[in-house]
Tab-separated table of C-alpha atoms and ligand atoms in Angstrom:
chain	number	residue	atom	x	y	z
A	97	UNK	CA	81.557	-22.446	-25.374
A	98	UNK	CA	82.962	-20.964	-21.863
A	99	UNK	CA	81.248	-19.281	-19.385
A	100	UNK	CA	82.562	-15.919	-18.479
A	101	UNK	CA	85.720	-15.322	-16.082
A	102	UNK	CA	83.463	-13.690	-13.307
A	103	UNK	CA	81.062	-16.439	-13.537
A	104	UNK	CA	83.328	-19.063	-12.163
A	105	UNK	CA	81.365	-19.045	-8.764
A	106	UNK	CA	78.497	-19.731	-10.130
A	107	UNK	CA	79.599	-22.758	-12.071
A	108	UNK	CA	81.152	-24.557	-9.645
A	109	UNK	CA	78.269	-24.135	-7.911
A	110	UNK	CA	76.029	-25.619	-9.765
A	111	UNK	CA	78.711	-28.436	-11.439
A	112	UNK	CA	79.144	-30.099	-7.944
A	113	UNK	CA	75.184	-30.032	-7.569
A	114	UNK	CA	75.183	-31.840	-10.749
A	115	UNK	CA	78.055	-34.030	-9.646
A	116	UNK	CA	75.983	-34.923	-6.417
A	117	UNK	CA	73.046	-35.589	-8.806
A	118	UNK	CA	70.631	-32.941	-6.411
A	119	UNK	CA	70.530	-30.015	-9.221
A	120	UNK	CA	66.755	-28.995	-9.017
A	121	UNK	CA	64.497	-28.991	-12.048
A	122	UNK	CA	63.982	-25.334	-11.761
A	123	UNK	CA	66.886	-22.315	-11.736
A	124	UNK	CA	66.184	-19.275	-11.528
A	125	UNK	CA	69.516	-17.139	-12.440
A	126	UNK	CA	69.349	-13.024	-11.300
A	127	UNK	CA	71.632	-10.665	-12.243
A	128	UNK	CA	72.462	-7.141	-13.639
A	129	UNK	CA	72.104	-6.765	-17.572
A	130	UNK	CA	75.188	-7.666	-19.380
A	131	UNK	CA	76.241	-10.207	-16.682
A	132	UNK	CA	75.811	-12.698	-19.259
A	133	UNK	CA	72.669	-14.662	-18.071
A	134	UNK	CA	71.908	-16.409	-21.501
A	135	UNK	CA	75.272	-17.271	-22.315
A	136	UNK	CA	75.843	-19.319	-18.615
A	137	UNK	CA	72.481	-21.141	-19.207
A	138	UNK	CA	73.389	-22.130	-22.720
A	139	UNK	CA	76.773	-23.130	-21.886
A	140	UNK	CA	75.442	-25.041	-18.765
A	141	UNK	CA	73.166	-26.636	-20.525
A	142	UNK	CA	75.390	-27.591	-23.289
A	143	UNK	CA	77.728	-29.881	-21.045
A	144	UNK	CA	74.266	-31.270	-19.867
A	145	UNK	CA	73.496	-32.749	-23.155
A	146	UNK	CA	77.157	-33.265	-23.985
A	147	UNK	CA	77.660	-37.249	-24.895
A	148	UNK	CA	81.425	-37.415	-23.666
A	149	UNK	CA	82.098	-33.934	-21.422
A	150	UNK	CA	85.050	-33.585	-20.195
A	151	UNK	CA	83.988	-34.707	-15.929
A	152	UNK	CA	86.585	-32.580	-14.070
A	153	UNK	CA	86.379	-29.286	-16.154
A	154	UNK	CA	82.459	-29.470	-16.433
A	155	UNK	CA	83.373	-28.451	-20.006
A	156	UNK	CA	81.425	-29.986	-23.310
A	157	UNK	CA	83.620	-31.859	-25.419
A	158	UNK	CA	82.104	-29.647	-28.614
A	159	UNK	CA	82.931	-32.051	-30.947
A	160	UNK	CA	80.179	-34.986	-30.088
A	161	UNK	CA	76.633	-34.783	-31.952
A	162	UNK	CA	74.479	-33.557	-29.409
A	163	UNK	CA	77.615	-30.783	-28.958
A	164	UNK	CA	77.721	-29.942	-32.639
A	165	UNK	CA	73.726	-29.772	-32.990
A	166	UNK	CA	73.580	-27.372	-30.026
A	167	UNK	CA	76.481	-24.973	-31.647
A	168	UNK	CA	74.608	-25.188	-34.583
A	169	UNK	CA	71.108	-24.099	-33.051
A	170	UNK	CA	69.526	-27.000	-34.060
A	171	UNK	CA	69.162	-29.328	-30.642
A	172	UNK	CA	66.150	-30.921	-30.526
A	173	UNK	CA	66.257	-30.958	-26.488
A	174	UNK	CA	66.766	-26.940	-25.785
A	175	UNK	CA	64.444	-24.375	-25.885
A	176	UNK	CA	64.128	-20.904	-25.810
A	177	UNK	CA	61.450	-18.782	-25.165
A	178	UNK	CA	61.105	-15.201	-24.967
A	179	UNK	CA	58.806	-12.355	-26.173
A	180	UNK	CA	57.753	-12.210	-30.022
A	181	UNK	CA	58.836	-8.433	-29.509
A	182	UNK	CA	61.030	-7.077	-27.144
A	183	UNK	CA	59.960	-5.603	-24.038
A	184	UNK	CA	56.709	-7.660	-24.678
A	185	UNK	CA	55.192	-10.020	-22.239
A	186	UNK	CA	55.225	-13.540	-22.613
A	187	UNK	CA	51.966	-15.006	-23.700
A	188	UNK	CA	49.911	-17.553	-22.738
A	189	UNK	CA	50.237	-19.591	-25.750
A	190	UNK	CA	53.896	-19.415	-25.016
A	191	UNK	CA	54.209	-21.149	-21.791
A	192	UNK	CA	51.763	-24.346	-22.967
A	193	UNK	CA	54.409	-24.762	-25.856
A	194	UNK	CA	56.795	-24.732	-23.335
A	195	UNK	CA	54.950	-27.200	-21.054
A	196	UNK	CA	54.276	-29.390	-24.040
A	197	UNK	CA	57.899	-29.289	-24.414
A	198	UNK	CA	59.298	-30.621	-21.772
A	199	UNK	CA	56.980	-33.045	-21.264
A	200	UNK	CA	58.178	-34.706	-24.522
A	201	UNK	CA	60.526	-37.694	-24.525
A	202	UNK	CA	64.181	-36.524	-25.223
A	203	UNK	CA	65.982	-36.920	-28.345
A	204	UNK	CA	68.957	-37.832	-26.656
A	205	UNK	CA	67.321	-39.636	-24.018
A	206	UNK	CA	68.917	-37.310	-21.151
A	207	UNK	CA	67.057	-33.559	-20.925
A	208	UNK	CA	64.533	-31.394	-22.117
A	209	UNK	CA	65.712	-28.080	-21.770
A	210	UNK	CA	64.070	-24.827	-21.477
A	211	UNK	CA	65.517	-21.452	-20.826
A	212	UNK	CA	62.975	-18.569	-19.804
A	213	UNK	CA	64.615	-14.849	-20.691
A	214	UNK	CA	63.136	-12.784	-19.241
A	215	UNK	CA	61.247	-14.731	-16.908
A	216	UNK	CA	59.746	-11.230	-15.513
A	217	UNK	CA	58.035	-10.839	-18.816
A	218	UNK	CA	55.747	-13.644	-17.071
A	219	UNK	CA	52.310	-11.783	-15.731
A	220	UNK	CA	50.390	-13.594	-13.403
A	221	UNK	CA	47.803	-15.229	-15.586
A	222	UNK	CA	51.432	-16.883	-17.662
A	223	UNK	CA	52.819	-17.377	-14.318
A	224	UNK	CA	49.902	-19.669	-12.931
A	225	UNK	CA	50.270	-21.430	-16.381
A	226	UNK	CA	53.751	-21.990	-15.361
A	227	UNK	CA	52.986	-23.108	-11.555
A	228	UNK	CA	51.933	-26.627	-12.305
A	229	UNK	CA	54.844	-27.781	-14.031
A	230	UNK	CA	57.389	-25.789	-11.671
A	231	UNK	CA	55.267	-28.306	-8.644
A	232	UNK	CA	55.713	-31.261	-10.473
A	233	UNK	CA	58.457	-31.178	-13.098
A	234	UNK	CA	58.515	-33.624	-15.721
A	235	UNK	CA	61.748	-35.967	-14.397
A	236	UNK	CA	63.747	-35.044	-17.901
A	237	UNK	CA	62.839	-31.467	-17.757
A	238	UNK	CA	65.706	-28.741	-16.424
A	239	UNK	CA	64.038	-24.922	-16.715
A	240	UNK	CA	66.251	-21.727	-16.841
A	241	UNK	CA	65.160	-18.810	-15.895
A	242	UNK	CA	66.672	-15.688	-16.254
A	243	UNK	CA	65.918	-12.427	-14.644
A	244	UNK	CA	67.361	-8.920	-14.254
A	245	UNK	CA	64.483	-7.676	-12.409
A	246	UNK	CA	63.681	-10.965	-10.067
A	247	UNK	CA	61.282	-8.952	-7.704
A	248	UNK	CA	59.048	-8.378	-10.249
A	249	UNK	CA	58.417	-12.444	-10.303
A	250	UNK	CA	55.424	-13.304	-8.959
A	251	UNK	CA	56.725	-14.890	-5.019
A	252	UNK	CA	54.682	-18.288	-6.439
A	253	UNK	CA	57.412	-18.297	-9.462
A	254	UNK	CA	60.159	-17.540	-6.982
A	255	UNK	CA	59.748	-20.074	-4.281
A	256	UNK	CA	59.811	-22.655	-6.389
A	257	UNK	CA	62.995	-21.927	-8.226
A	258	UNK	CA	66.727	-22.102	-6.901
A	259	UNK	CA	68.133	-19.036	-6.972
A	260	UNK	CA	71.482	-18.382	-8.137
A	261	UNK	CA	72.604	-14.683	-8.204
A	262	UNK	CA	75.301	-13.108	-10.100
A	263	UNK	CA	76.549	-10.121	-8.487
A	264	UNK	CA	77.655	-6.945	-9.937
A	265	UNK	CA	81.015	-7.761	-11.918
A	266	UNK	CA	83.260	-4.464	-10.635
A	267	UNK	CA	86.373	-6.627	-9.906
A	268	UNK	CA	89.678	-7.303	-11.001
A	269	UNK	CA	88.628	-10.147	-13.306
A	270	UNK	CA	85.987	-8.137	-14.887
A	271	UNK	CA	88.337	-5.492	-15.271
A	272	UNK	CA	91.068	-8.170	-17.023
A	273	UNK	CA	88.117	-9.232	-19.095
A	274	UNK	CA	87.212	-5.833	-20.676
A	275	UNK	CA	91.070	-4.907	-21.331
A	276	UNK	CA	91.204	-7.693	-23.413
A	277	UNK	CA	88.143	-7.117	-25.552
A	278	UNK	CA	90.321	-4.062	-27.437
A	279	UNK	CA	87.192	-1.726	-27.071
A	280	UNK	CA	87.973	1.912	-28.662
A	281	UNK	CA	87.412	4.527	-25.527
A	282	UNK	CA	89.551	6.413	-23.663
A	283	UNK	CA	87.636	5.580	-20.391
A	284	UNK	CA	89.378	2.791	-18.159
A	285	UNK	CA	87.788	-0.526	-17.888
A	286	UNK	CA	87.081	0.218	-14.400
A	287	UNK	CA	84.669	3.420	-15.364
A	288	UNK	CA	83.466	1.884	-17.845
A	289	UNK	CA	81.903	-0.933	-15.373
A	290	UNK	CA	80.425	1.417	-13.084
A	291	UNK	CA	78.574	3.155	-15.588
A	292	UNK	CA	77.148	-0.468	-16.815
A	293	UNK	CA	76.161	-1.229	-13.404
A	294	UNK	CA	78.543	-4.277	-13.420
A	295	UNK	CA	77.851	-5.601	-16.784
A	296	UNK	CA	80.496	-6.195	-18.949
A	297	UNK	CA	78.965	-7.199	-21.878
A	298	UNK	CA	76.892	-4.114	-21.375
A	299	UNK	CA	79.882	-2.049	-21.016
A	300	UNK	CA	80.640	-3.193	-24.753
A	301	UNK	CA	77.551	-2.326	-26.040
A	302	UNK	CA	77.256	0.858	-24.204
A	303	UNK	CA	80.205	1.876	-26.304
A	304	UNK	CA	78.401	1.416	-29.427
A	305	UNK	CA	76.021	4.186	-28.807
A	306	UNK	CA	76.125	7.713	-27.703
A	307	UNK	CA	74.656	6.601	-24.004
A	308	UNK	CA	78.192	7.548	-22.390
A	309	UNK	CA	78.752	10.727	-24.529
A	310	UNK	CA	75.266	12.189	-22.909
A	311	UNK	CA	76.847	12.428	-19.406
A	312	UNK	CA	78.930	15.342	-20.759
A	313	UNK	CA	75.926	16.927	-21.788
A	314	UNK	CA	73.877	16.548	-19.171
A	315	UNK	CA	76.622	17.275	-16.687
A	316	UNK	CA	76.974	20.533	-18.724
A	317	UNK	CA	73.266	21.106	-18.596
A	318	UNK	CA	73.286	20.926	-15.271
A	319	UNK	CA	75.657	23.245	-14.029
A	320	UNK	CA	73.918	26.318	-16.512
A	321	UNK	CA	70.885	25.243	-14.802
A	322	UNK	CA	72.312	25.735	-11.449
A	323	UNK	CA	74.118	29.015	-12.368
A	324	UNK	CA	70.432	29.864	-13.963
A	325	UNK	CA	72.619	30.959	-17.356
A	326	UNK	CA	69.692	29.384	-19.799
A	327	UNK	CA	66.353	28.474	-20.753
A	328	UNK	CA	65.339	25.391	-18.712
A	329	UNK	CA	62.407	24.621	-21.658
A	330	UNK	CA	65.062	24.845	-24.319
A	331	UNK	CA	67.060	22.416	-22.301
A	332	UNK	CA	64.281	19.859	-21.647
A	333	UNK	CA	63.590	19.547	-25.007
A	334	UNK	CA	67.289	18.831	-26.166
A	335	UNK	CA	66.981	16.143	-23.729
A	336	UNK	CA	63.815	14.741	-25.226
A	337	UNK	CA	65.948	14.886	-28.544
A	338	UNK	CA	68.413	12.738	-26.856
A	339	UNK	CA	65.956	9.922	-25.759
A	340	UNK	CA	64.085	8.954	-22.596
A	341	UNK	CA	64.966	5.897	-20.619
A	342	UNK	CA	68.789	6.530	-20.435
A	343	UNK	CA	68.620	10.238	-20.166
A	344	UNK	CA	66.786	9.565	-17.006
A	345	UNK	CA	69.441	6.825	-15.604
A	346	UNK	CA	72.317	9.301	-16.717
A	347	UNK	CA	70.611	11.839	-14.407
A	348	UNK	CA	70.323	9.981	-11.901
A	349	UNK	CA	73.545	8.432	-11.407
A	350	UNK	CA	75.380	12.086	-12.028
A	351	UNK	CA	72.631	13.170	-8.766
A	352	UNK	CA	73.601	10.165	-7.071
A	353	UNK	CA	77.440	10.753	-7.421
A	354	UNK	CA	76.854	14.642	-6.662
A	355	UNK	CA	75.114	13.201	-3.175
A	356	UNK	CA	77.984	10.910	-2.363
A	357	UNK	CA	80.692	13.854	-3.167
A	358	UNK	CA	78.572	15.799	-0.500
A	359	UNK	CA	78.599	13.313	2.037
A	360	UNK	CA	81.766	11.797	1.572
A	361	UNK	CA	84.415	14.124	-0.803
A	362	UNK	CA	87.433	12.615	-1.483
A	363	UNK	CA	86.312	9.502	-0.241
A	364	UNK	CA	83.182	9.370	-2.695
A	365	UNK	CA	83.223	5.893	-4.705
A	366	UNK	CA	81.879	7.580	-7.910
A	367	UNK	CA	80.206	5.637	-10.813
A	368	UNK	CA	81.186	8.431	-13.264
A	369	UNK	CA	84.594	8.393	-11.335
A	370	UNK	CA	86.100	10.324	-14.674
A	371	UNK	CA	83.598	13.353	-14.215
A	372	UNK	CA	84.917	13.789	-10.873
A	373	UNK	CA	86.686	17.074	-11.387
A	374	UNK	CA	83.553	18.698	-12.840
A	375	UNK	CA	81.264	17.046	-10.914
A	376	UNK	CA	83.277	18.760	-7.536
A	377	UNK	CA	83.155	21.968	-9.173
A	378	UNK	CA	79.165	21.966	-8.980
A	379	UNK	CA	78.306	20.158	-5.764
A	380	UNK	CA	79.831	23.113	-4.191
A	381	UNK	CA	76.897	25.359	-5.163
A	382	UNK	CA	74.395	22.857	-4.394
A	383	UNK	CA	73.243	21.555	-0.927
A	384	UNK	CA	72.727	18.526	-0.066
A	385	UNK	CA	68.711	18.923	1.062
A	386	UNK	CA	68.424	19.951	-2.739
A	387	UNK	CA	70.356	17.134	-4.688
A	388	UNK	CA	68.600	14.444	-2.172
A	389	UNK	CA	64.827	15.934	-3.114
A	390	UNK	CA	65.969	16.800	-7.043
A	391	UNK	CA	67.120	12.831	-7.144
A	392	UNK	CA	63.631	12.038	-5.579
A	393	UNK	CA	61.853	13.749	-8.077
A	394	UNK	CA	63.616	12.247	-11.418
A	395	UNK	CA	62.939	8.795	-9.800
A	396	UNK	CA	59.475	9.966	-9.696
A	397	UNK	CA	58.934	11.123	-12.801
A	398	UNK	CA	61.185	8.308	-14.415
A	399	UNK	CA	58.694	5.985	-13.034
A	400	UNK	CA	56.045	7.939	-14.538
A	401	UNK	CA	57.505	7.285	-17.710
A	402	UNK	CA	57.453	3.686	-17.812
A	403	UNK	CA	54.485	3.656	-15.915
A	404	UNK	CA	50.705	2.657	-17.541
A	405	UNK	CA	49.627	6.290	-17.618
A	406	UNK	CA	51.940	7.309	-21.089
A	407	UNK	CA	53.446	10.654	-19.561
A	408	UNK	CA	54.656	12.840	-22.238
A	409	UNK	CA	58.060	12.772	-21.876
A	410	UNK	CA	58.895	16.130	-22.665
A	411	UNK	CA	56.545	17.763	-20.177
A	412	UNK	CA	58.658	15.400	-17.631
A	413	UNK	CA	61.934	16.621	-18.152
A	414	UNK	CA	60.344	20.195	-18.348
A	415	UNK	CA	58.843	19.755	-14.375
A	416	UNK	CA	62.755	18.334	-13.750
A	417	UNK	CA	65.012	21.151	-15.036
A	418	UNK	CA	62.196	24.123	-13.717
A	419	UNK	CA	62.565	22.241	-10.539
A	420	UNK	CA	66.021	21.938	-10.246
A	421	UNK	CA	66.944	25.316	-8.267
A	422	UNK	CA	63.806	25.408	-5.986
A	423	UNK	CA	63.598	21.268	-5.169
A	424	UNK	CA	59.971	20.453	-3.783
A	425	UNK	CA	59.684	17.739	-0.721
A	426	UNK	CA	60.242	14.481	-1.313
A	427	UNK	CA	56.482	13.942	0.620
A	428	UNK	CA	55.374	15.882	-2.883
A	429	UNK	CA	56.797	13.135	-5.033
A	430	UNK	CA	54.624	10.484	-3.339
B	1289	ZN	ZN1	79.950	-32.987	-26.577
């Protein structure tokens, strides 16, 4: 097991805080989905446990027991805990199995280790069942945990975790990476980043679904909206047939990349960098007033969907495409 080209940073990081013996008991690792959270914490801890890694690579030898239990799923000293359903919150019960855990004497007589994903599916009554051991770790115990939305962490979680953040991978190496995975598209690499928000491994998955194929649509949708050629119910509820949660993200990255064409034309670092040429050909009947308070009002009613209240979605994109050509305020969105 390897850790992933663009987490190299990171790993060196945290391998010469190990080397200096002053890694804390407690990481918290933040980044974008598809960074590859889990797979760094598993192949961190792996070398941990390793009985003969290789010192200057930081690499497990993956032939020793400890190295051949852990590739087979079986270590006795790593954990993993996440929600019985996804989505789901951690419970309760949960986090005192965990705590019991690590308190336990190690098989191999070096860690207990326990990897939290996602640690924001703590709420506060699991969080204060965490606090205790996070204050006074057991001196075997190393905890991951791994977050994609860190600000939604309770600050007590946060402040007593190092953080170690993975940023967006948009670079050359990612780039490399995702050329030599073979995917089946005919978008670059490079687009197909952007639209993952810097995930790679999301950028694979993203091509296994119809996500990226929605853009055109919605791009299309858009422009007979704005040229008032068709029946903004009729369109709504092809976009409820479509789903909910990505629908709104498309929408609001297209918005966002109609804004930055606006402010900044050919200079305009587009996420859907391959739409450009249609995307140009609309922003010039928009204005820029409009897209900024259209954009504020699909954030708004995307956070009504998630939200407690169970919107109906369909009445949501309805309010969206009916108030595409006459934008309210932003001040009526709050
Ligand atoms: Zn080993």
């Amino acid at each position: 097991m390897l850790t992933y080209p663009w987490q190299e940073k990171q790993k060196q990081r945290l391998l010469e805080m190990q080397h200096q013996d002053r890694l804390p008991h407690a990481l918290l690792l933040c980044g974008p989905e598809g960074i590859g959270l889990n797979e760094f914490a598993r192949t961190f801890a792996m070398q941990m446990l390793c009985l003969s890694k290789d010192i200057d690579s930081g690499h497990a030898c993956g032939t020793c027991q400890s190295c051949q239990l852990f590739t087979a799923g079986s270590h006795p000293d790593i954990s993993l805990i996440e929600p019985e359903e996804e989505g789901k919150q951690l419970k309760i019960a949960q986090i005192r199995e965990l705590i019991e855990y690590v308190t336990l004497k190690s098989f191999s007589g070096k860690l207990k280790i326990a990897i939290i994903e996602p640690a924001d599916a703590m709420n506060r009554a699991t969080a204060n069942a965490l606090l205790k051991t996070l204050e006074e770790p057991p001196p075997q115990s190393m905890l991951f945990l791994l977050s994609h939305r860190p600000t939604n962490l309770p600050i007590t979680i946060r402040s007593r975790c190092q953080r170690v953040d993975f940023e967006p991978a948009l670079d050359q190496t990612a780039i490399n990476w995702l050329n030599s995975q073979s995917y089946e598209s005919n978008l670059p690499a490079e687009v197909l980043l952007r639209l993952a928000g810097g995930g790679p491994l999301k950028a694979l998955s993203m091509l296994e679904d119809k996500q990226l194929q929605h853009r055109y649509t919605l791009l299309k949708d858009l422009k007979s909206l704005t040229k008032k050629k068709v029946d903004p119910v009729q369109i709504a509820s092809s976009w409820q047939a479509l789903g909910s949660e990505n629908i709104f993200i498309t929408l609001m990255r297209l918005i966002q990349d109609l804004i930055r064409l606006k402010l900044q034309q050919e200079r305009a670092n587009l996420v859907n960098l391959d739409l450009k040429e249609d995307l140009q050909d609309l922003v010039n009947s928009l204005d820029l007033v409009a897209l900024v308070r259209n954009y504020d009002f699909v954030l708004f009613k995307y956070q009504q969907s998630t939200g407690p209240m169970n919107y109906n979605v369909l009445s949501l994109f309805e309010e969206i495409v009916v108030n595409w050509n006459k934008p309210k305020t932003a001040k009526y969105c709050l």
